[in-house]
Each structure stands twice: as structure tokens, then as C-alpha cells.
XYZ file of C-alpha atoms in Angstrom:
541
model
C 47.090 77.063 -0.647
C 50.518 75.506 0.197
C 51.793 75.758 3.815
C 54.815 77.875 4.604
C 57.792 75.577 5.379
C 59.022 75.593 8.979
C 62.640 76.648 8.675
C 63.112 79.027 11.601
C 66.467 78.560 13.350
C 64.865 78.975 16.773
C 62.210 76.388 15.948
C 64.872 73.917 14.819
C 66.812 74.396 18.045
C 63.645 74.005 20.102
C 62.737 70.882 18.165
C 66.168 69.380 18.717
C 66.063 70.196 22.430
C 62.631 68.645 22.906
C 63.590 65.595 20.899
C 66.858 65.161 22.811
C 65.093 65.468 26.176
C 62.287 63.064 25.326
C 64.508 60.562 23.548
C 67.650 60.629 25.695
C 67.464 62.588 28.953
C 64.012 61.526 30.188
C 64.631 57.779 29.734
C 68.026 58.099 31.441
C 66.436 59.884 34.394
C 63.748 57.221 34.700
C 66.295 54.414 34.485
C 68.576 56.096 37.050
C 65.729 56.553 39.543
C 64.565 52.988 38.986
C 68.053 51.576 39.521
C 68.689 53.628 42.663
C 65.274 52.997 44.214
C 65.362 50.443 47.051
C 64.128 47.030 46.007
C 61.977 44.773 48.136
C 64.092 42.582 50.408
C 62.438 39.567 52.049
C 65.567 37.539 52.725
C 65.320 37.608 56.522
C 61.584 37.020 56.497
C 61.869 33.976 54.248
C 64.445 32.463 56.578
C 62.149 33.051 59.551
C 59.212 31.488 57.735
C 61.235 28.326 57.379
C 62.315 28.360 61.015
C 59.127 29.395 62.823
C 56.985 26.280 62.156
C 59.588 24.123 63.882
C 58.305 23.381 67.373
C 60.776 24.092 70.140
C 61.651 20.942 72.013
C 63.365 21.102 75.363
C 66.559 19.125 75.720
C 65.615 17.957 79.186
C 62.676 16.197 80.812
C 62.197 17.937 84.159
C 59.742 15.279 85.337
C 62.654 12.826 85.551
C 64.721 15.007 87.867
C 64.658 13.629 91.383
C 65.391 16.987 93.004
C 62.103 18.364 91.662
C 59.953 15.562 93.078
C 60.098 16.547 96.742
C 57.573 18.650 98.676
C 58.734 22.263 98.823
C 58.095 24.270 101.964
C 58.596 27.637 100.312
C 59.250 29.060 96.812
C 62.887 29.882 97.596
C 63.548 26.132 97.809
C 62.166 25.692 94.302
C 64.562 28.309 92.953
C 67.436 26.629 94.775
C 66.508 23.362 93.079
C 66.477 25.038 89.661
C 69.911 26.542 90.220
C 71.510 23.190 91.016
C 71.454 22.493 87.285
C 71.080 25.965 85.774
C 74.092 27.146 87.721
C 74.756 30.515 86.050
C 71.186 31.616 85.452
C 70.838 33.048 88.917
C 73.699 35.477 88.348
C 72.181 36.501 84.999
C 68.791 37.240 86.537
C 70.290 39.226 89.412
C 71.693 41.652 86.835
C 68.617 41.775 84.603
C 66.073 44.583 84.389
C 63.277 42.087 85.024
C 64.702 41.503 88.491
C 66.419 44.782 89.370
C 63.646 46.969 87.925
C 66.256 49.550 86.989
C 69.005 50.094 84.428
C 72.203 52.064 84.275
C 71.590 54.579 81.503
C 72.880 57.890 80.255
C 70.400 60.755 79.840
C 71.552 64.062 78.297
C 71.497 66.732 80.986
C 71.405 64.156 83.790
C 74.401 61.970 83.057
C 74.531 58.344 84.206
C 71.355 57.377 86.034
C 69.866 54.286 87.631
C 66.213 54.359 86.728
C 63.345 51.920 86.280
C 60.018 50.857 87.720
C 61.823 50.642 91.042
C 61.943 54.427 91.460
C 60.167 56.176 88.558
C 56.687 57.650 88.722
C 53.855 57.210 86.230
C 50.298 58.482 85.886
C 48.590 55.135 86.371
C 49.165 53.791 89.899
C 51.808 56.538 90.308
C 54.723 54.376 91.541
C 55.855 51.329 93.486
C 57.590 52.950 96.452
C 55.624 52.238 99.657
C 53.374 49.931 97.578
C 55.783 47.062 96.965
C 53.611 44.420 98.586
C 50.996 44.887 95.871
C 53.114 45.931 92.874
C 55.498 42.969 93.160
C 52.822 40.638 91.883
C 54.521 41.507 88.588
C 58.114 41.108 89.777
C 60.252 38.096 88.818
C 61.111 37.499 92.447
C 59.868 36.579 95.910
C 59.495 38.755 98.982
C 60.022 42.328 97.777
C 57.832 43.839 100.434
C 59.829 46.949 101.369
C 63.252 48.638 101.106
C 64.971 45.735 102.887
C 64.614 43.356 99.926
C 67.903 41.620 99.083
C 68.676 42.011 95.362
C 71.877 39.960 95.707
C 70.254 36.704 96.823
C 69.633 34.385 93.833
C 67.108 32.381 95.871
C 64.834 35.438 95.752
C 64.392 34.884 91.996
C 61.103 33.461 90.739
C 62.003 31.100 87.881
C 58.518 29.649 87.605
C 56.628 32.834 86.704
C 58.369 32.919 83.309
C 58.955 29.211 82.678
C 55.759 27.489 83.845
C 54.215 25.731 80.855
C 51.046 24.501 82.579
C 49.367 27.915 82.743
C 48.384 27.298 86.367
C 51.008 29.312 88.261
C 49.761 32.592 89.703
C 51.202 35.208 92.002
C 49.129 36.077 95.046
C 47.509 39.523 95.240
C 49.297 41.531 97.906
C 51.816 38.730 98.309
C 55.010 40.686 97.576
C 55.724 38.371 94.656
C 54.956 35.075 96.371
C 52.509 32.601 94.828
C 49.552 31.167 96.636
C 50.743 28.435 98.981
C 48.979 25.635 100.822
C 46.174 23.298 99.738
C 44.579 25.894 97.458
C 47.832 26.825 95.765
C 49.235 25.526 92.478
C 50.484 21.972 92.010
C 54.187 22.782 92.182
C 55.373 19.262 91.351
C 53.348 19.337 88.161
C 54.555 22.834 87.326
C 58.228 22.041 87.933
C 57.932 18.931 85.783
C 56.777 20.999 82.804
C 59.149 23.954 82.968
C 60.234 25.229 79.560
C 60.614 28.160 77.224
C 58.310 31.081 78.137
C 54.965 31.261 76.365
C 52.891 34.344 75.658
C 50.729 33.491 78.669
C 53.773 33.841 80.925
C 54.641 37.268 79.549
C 51.010 38.327 79.599
C 50.616 37.580 83.302
C 52.348 40.906 83.910
C 52.424 42.818 80.650
C 48.742 42.386 79.757
C 47.608 43.504 83.198
C 49.909 46.472 83.787
C 48.298 49.520 85.384
C 45.710 47.560 87.318
C 43.810 45.439 84.802
C 43.598 43.940 81.339
C 44.736 46.379 78.609
C 44.696 49.293 81.058
C 48.191 50.573 80.399
C 49.428 49.790 76.902
C 46.284 49.452 74.830
C 48.056 47.115 72.392
C 48.853 44.369 74.915
C 45.987 42.372 76.343
C 44.699 38.899 77.026
C 42.703 38.788 73.770
C 45.991 38.407 71.879
C 46.142 34.802 73.108
C 43.006 33.792 71.206
C 42.347 36.514 68.602
C 42.843 36.201 64.851
C 45.272 37.927 62.524
C 42.843 40.824 62.056
C 43.826 41.815 65.614
C 47.532 40.992 65.261
C 49.146 39.362 62.228
C 52.008 38.005 64.323
C 50.157 36.492 67.281
C 46.871 35.707 65.513
C 45.880 32.060 65.966
C 44.905 31.902 62.281
C 48.089 33.695 61.242
C 51.715 33.301 62.303
C 50.582 32.401 65.862
C 53.886 33.609 67.286
C 54.916 33.728 70.919
C 56.307 36.873 72.530
C 59.801 35.371 72.741
C 59.886 34.729 69.009
C 60.547 38.459 68.654
C 61.625 39.404 72.170
C 64.608 37.100 72.157
C 67.037 36.931 75.062
C 70.711 36.326 75.563
C 71.737 35.520 79.119
C 68.310 36.703 80.264
C 68.700 40.158 78.708
C 65.478 40.601 76.758
C 65.327 42.492 73.484
C 62.821 45.334 73.601
C 62.247 48.616 75.417
C 59.340 50.102 77.333
C 59.822 53.853 77.314
C 57.783 54.438 80.407
C 61.003 53.454 82.188
C 63.730 53.259 79.502
C 65.899 56.097 78.235
C 68.494 54.935 75.698
C 68.472 53.755 72.105
C 69.877 50.318 72.896
C 68.558 46.756 73.005
C 65.558 47.856 70.954
C 63.379 45.528 68.937
C 62.661 46.880 65.447
C 60.406 45.666 62.654
C 63.401 45.870 60.309
C 65.136 43.108 62.296
C 62.900 40.633 60.484
C 61.367 42.536 57.579
C 64.505 44.513 56.528
C 64.375 48.225 55.675
C 62.820 47.602 52.235
C 59.948 45.121 52.623
C 57.586 46.565 49.988
C 57.208 45.844 46.293
C 56.501 49.516 45.609
C 59.582 51.699 45.882
C 57.620 54.731 47.046
C 56.617 52.784 50.169
C 60.197 51.695 50.846
C 61.265 55.332 50.611
C 58.763 56.193 53.353
C 60.658 53.942 55.767
C 63.462 56.516 55.932
C 61.311 58.780 58.103
C 58.181 56.757 58.900
C 58.126 53.855 61.344
C 56.537 50.630 60.116
C 54.017 50.798 62.958
C 52.733 54.174 61.730
C 51.096 52.618 58.681
C 50.553 49.069 59.897
C 48.883 49.818 63.248
C 46.009 52.112 62.216
C 44.174 51.488 65.502
C 44.829 49.771 68.833
C 42.597 48.477 71.658
C 40.794 46.446 69.006
C 39.053 43.965 71.316
C 38.856 45.519 74.775
C 38.974 49.192 75.707
C 42.073 50.827 77.162
C 42.326 53.540 79.789
C 43.015 56.969 78.258
C 42.481 59.264 81.262
C 42.822 58.756 85.021
C 41.720 61.523 87.384
C 43.064 60.889 90.875
C 41.571 64.171 92.103
C 38.095 62.664 92.381
C 39.161 59.682 94.502
C 37.927 59.216 98.105
C 34.317 60.186 97.369
C 31.666 58.171 99.155
C 27.999 57.442 98.680
C 25.897 56.970 101.789
C 29.145 56.935 103.747
C 30.594 54.032 101.770
C 32.987 53.677 98.863
C 31.407 52.846 95.521
C 32.121 52.312 91.841
C 30.338 52.937 88.534
C 30.554 50.846 85.358
C 29.936 51.671 81.706
C 27.894 49.540 79.303
C 30.917 47.315 78.574
C 31.678 46.660 82.228
C 34.627 49.044 82.467
C 34.962 50.913 85.762
C 34.453 54.629 85.059
C 34.562 55.660 88.708
C 35.789 54.042 91.889
C 36.280 55.688 95.259
C 39.786 54.270 95.670
C 41.124 55.538 92.315
C 38.903 58.279 90.910
C 37.452 58.801 87.414
C 38.511 56.912 84.280
C 37.955 57.440 80.560
C 38.113 54.361 78.343
C 38.328 54.080 74.557
C 38.207 51.259 72.047
C 39.545 51.092 68.468
C 41.746 54.085 69.222
C 43.591 55.989 66.505
C 47.153 56.641 67.752
C 48.770 60.036 68.116
C 51.974 60.590 66.141
C 55.369 61.955 67.201
C 58.993 62.055 66.092
C 61.030 59.559 68.115
C 64.713 58.586 67.991
C 64.776 55.936 70.704
C 65.913 58.154 73.577
C 63.889 59.598 76.427
C 63.941 61.513 79.684
C 61.744 61.063 82.729
C 60.302 63.390 85.324
C 61.850 62.329 88.617
C 60.099 62.706 91.913
C 62.791 65.210 92.933
C 62.314 67.384 89.810
C 60.425 70.655 90.088
C 56.946 70.925 88.613
C 56.374 73.805 86.201
C 52.847 74.868 87.088
C 52.802 77.523 84.340
C 53.127 74.973 81.538
C 49.706 73.576 82.318
C 50.845 70.022 81.591
C 53.483 67.843 83.239
C 55.201 65.297 81.004
C 55.851 62.143 82.982
C 58.272 61.077 80.249
C 59.672 62.981 77.286
C 60.457 61.070 74.093
C 63.074 62.846 72.010
C 63.050 63.321 68.259
C 62.529 65.786 65.435
C 62.432 65.885 61.663
C 66.038 67.090 61.311
C 67.353 64.233 63.467
C 68.396 61.445 61.085
C 67.654 58.810 63.758
C 64.072 60.008 64.231
C 61.015 58.469 62.657
C 57.317 59.159 62.951
C 55.839 56.573 65.316
C 52.337 55.973 66.711
C 51.804 56.453 70.418
C 49.258 56.046 73.119
C 49.223 59.174 75.252
C 47.776 58.515 78.680
C 46.562 61.651 80.414
C 45.364 62.316 83.907
C 45.563 64.332 87.112
C 47.741 63.398 90.070
C 48.901 65.096 93.288
C 51.867 67.419 93.701
C 53.276 69.479 96.570
C 52.208 73.099 95.985
C 55.044 74.491 98.125
C 57.996 72.273 97.212
C 56.657 71.938 93.637
C 57.416 68.231 93.444
C 55.219 65.379 92.292
C 53.882 63.225 95.121
C 54.200 59.497 95.703
C 51.228 58.437 97.784
C 50.880 55.260 99.773
C 48.093 53.328 98.088
C 48.224 49.808 99.488
C 48.549 47.976 102.766
C 47.267 44.742 104.206
C 45.483 46.520 107.033
C 43.301 49.581 107.452
C 44.469 52.495 109.545
C 48.020 52.640 108.156
C 47.415 55.409 105.654
C 46.829 53.336 102.504
C 44.498 55.301 100.212
C 42.809 52.198 98.856
C 41.747 51.215 102.375
C 41.412 54.450 104.344
C 40.292 56.873 101.557
C 42.306 59.683 103.140
C 44.495 61.667 100.735
C 46.333 63.639 103.422
C 47.406 60.596 105.420
C 48.236 58.681 102.252
C 50.564 61.434 101.029
C 52.249 61.814 104.421
C 52.979 58.086 104.638
C 54.140 57.794 101.037
C 56.543 60.738 101.156
C 57.927 59.702 104.540
C 58.695 56.253 103.145
C 60.850 57.560 100.270
C 61.844 59.774 102.232
C 61.241 63.248 100.810
C 59.827 66.376 102.442
C 56.123 67.142 102.239
C 54.865 70.637 103.010
C 51.357 69.598 103.994
C 49.851 71.353 100.962
C 48.861 69.506 97.829
C 46.844 69.992 94.662
C 46.398 68.071 91.414
C 48.153 68.697 88.108
C 47.432 67.499 84.568
C 49.966 64.942 83.338
C 50.817 63.092 80.123
C 52.662 59.833 79.578
C 53.860 58.651 76.149
C 53.988 54.995 75.104
C 54.913 53.872 71.556
C 52.386 51.444 70.071
C 54.105 48.322 68.699
C 51.565 45.507 68.831
C 48.209 44.768 67.202
C 49.724 44.963 63.718
C 46.959 44.844 61.111
C 47.000 42.917 57.819
C 48.463 44.895 54.910
C 45.001 45.323 53.419
C 43.991 47.341 56.499
C 47.075 49.564 56.610
C 46.775 53.342 56.722
C 45.983 54.679 53.250
C 47.888 57.499 51.521
C 45.008 59.960 51.722
C 44.702 59.550 55.513
C 47.973 61.489 55.849
C 48.330 63.340 52.539
C 45.250 65.465 53.018
C 44.521 69.021 54.097
C 41.511 67.959 56.129
C 42.533 66.750 59.588
C 44.910 64.006 58.471
C 46.660 61.613 60.814
C 49.851 63.713 60.788
C 48.152 67.085 61.151
C 50.012 67.851 64.397
C 53.480 67.301 62.877
C 54.147 70.637 61.206
C 57.958 70.811 61.094
C 58.248 69.406 57.570
C 56.589 69.739 54.160
C 54.221 66.941 53.160
C 52.686 66.833 49.655
C 48.923 66.893 49.620
C 48.750 68.413 53.082
C 50.899 71.524 53.053
C 51.049 74.572 50.818
C 54.370 76.158 49.891
C 54.393 79.110 47.552
C 57.612 78.221 45.782
C 57.066 74.452 45.663
C 53.522 74.914 44.396
C 54.750 77.367 41.763
C 57.512 74.995 40.696
C 55.006 72.186 40.388
C 52.623 74.301 38.366
C 55.427 75.445 36.037
C 56.567 71.847 35.594
C 53.057 70.817 34.568
C 52.732 73.839 32.269
C 56.078 73.180 30.590
C 55.144 69.534 30.193
C 51.943 70.463 28.400
C 53.802 73.026 26.252
C 56.402 70.425 25.362
C 53.757 67.896 24.422
C 51.836 70.478 22.372
C 55.005 71.730 20.655
C 56.135 68.221 19.814
C 52.725 67.315 18.427
C 52.545 70.546 16.442
C 55.962 69.999 14.920
C 55.054 66.452 13.987
C 51.834 67.638 12.449
C 53.453 70.456 10.465
C 56.285 68.228 9.321
C 53.782 65.669 8.098
C 51.862 68.352 6.219
C 55.116 69.586 4.696
C 56.012 66.106 3.434
C 52.534 65.643 2.046
C 52.668 68.991 0.239
C 56.071 68.147 -1.213
C 54.758 64.850 -2.530
C 51.810 66.578 -4.220
C 54.088 69.087 -5.913
């Protein structure tokens, strides 16, 4: 029986529409998207690959300088000798954050401020004020022992701590920034003869040991980076790029590129991955498109504290306990201190998955004069700003350090306690184990009022994770975020993410698109089939 010819006007129009879309519109859409999609750009990286293998060679041989061959009676004389040739460097350092430990910055709601490690609090060792003699082991200067330190004297600068290339120079514990002197001290003639560009060891002397020990504070900065492979960090790995800190953290007139948001507030002088890798480093366009709202670190640092554990919680409330009338400490199986009478309880973690937040490069800080909101249940030591609707914000990984520290229950202000002293009986907590006396001495030093009543409050401190970049093969996978089951970005709920979120209208639109696609395919195939049958029938007749 012959088939009825397909000559319906509506069917012809439908056929023409489908044919036009598949033959003209769809290809144009695909081509347009392909042309507009960001292409991989490795121009900067290729230039750096050519430059990096070139070994830096100093233009001067310090061992031939007569002024450096004498016996120095004190470190200030060594700095004076350095400045006879490097005449302007002293002025540069005097105005640098490494020496001043503060910056002039603008914070919305506060205006222009002068903040830094010099006067900000944290939830590790709480703060430097009244504890300078100990904390200044990580200061690029000599003699900062109390509030009388002269920040205008260039001879108070410590040039050697950053420029020693022998690896033998060390600051003395409790020495207010001075090195060990005398027969047991470093060989200063040898050190001065080998001065040069800073190495990672120089930077690590302070930045690896922040917070009281290796990897305590940051979690992604520790001594293992000096010897580990590229599986720990692709940049510093000895079997990888084997880069030094200053290869990225470059300086102009001793102003270093990079920000630590435990003390910084503004979106300036930052070091970004895009500075070397550009904004479009991937071969796949869909990955380049992610960079609009997702920081490089979010995918390429899936975990931190890869070699040694980092401190995640510090409870000062349990400090001062004794056993058999004496202070004591407890260690875990890896040798980490989990309790010590002078500092309290600690929680350590290794191979830590970061927490994720929106961040636009600006921050605020809780000042010691700010009021504590006891109803919030959690005090933010620093607040990093950002949100989905802010075009400068990206999702970045962070270490969040939590703990409990003292505050004044009457004045509702956080407390700066005196922790360190050379002698017992002067109110230092680490020697006398007396919270009341420690608080009285610390607050009197600032000076700020203390009511005589204190308690402990939960605190949080936020630190972006920027180091321990993993090889691309170990990067975060798509399904770790685009999933409904406890994905990495589960706490960020102010935007729609495919695969994680449900939206009635978007889901319906997607389902209709799929349905129409199948209908179009079926209709096109049916028309082709019927047209073929029609031609075959006509040939038979």
C-alpha cells in the first residue's frame, strides 16, 4: 500500500525551521562561543622558564671589602659597615613593613589606620606588646625590647638576617632581635663575606616558624619546603622548578610583593598567580572561565600541611595547670605538643582540606580597643571581605585557626597578656603560670584599663592558603565541588552551582531543552525517513 505524501504546510515550515537551525544557527552559535572563549596564554610563563635557570650572580665580592674584615664588637657596627656602600638601603628599610611592623592603610568604617604586627592581636601568641624581647627574634632589626625602640636609627636594622648566604646566622631566643654573640656565636667575618640575595632559608627563619614553631601558623609554610619534591610544592620542589621565595616575592626598594592578611587590610602590593600564569593558563576553555570567580589556589591546593601537621586550635583557657606541683606537657604520636602548662591545649592536623570563602583582597581587624560581642558566640580576629556579587571577589582556600583567649568581662575588650620575661616573678605567664598577674602586667604595659574580671572567648582567624601548590594531576576534580553530597563549596550558598544546587526554573529549562533536542532529532530523522520512502515509492511507480 503506497504511503501518503507529506505535504502539510505546518510540517514543511517545521522542517525548514529545523533544517535552518541545525544547518545555520547551531554552527554559528558554536563558532561564536569558540571564538569568544578565552584561549590558553602561556606567554609570561615561557619567558620566566627561560629566565629562571640563570643563576643570580652578585656584582660584588664582599670578601674583598676591607671594611668587612675587622672584628665587630656589636651587630650595629656590622650594619654601619653595610651602609657605607649601600647608602640608601637604610632609609628604604626604615620605611618598610619588615622593619616598622605596621602600614598606613585605609579600612572602610575606620579610615586611615596604622596597623601591623606591632599592635594587632592574633589567636596564636596573642600579640607582641609587652613580649617584644621574645617576639623580635623575627624582626629585621636589633634591640626592640620595649616601647623605647628607635625606629628612625638605620643602625638598628639587621641586614644579615635576610642576606646571609651561609645558613649559619641565627637570632638569639629572647634576645630582642640580636644574634648570639661571643665565642659560641656565628662567624661574622665569614657571613659578611658571603652576603647576597635572600634565599628561601632566610625567609623561612621567620615565616616557617611563625606562631611558635615549624608550620604552626600558616600550614602551607614550613621547613620541609626546602627539601621536599614537587608533589609538596611544584614551585619550590627540589625536583621541580626549585624556586626561591624571592623569585615570586620580588622587591623594589625593599618593598616586598605579597600580603599576609593576619595584619594587612588593603588590596595593594598583592602577589597573584596570574602575574606569571596569566588569567587564561588552561587548554580547556571551561577551566579558563572558572578563573573569573575561582582563585587558582582553590583548585591547585587541594590540601595543605602535607609533610608536618599544623596547629588548628589553641585553647589558652587550659594553661597554667600543673601536675605534682610542676608544669608539664603532653605529646601526640608524631611528637606534636598537644598540651603544655604555659600555653594550654592544641589540636593539630595534617593533610588538611582548606575551607573556602569569597575574598576581594581587603580586610578588617579586631583591635584591642574594640568591643567584644559576647552574644555572637565567636570573635573574628580578622574579617576578610568578599561576596559573589563583588566583581573583585574570588573563591579562595583558607586555613581558619580557632581557639579560646582571654577578654575583659566588664570592659568587653580582648586582653593582651604578658607572656615572656627573662626572669620569674615579673608576671610573665610562661614563667609564673599566673593568669591574673599576666593580664595585669600586659594591660598596664599598653596601657589600657583592666577591670580585674576575665573569661575566655572563642575566636577565629582567617589566613588564605597560597603555598604547597600540587601538580596539575592532583588538582581538585570537578565532582569534588559540583556535587550535592558535602562538596568542597557546600558552605558557599549565595550563588547557583550546577550539579550541586536545585533551581525549579533552571532545572525545568534544562529539562525542556533536552526534551526539545530529542524531539528535534526524532522529527528530523522521521522526515528524512518519510522523504526517503516517498522517493522510493515514486521510483517504483
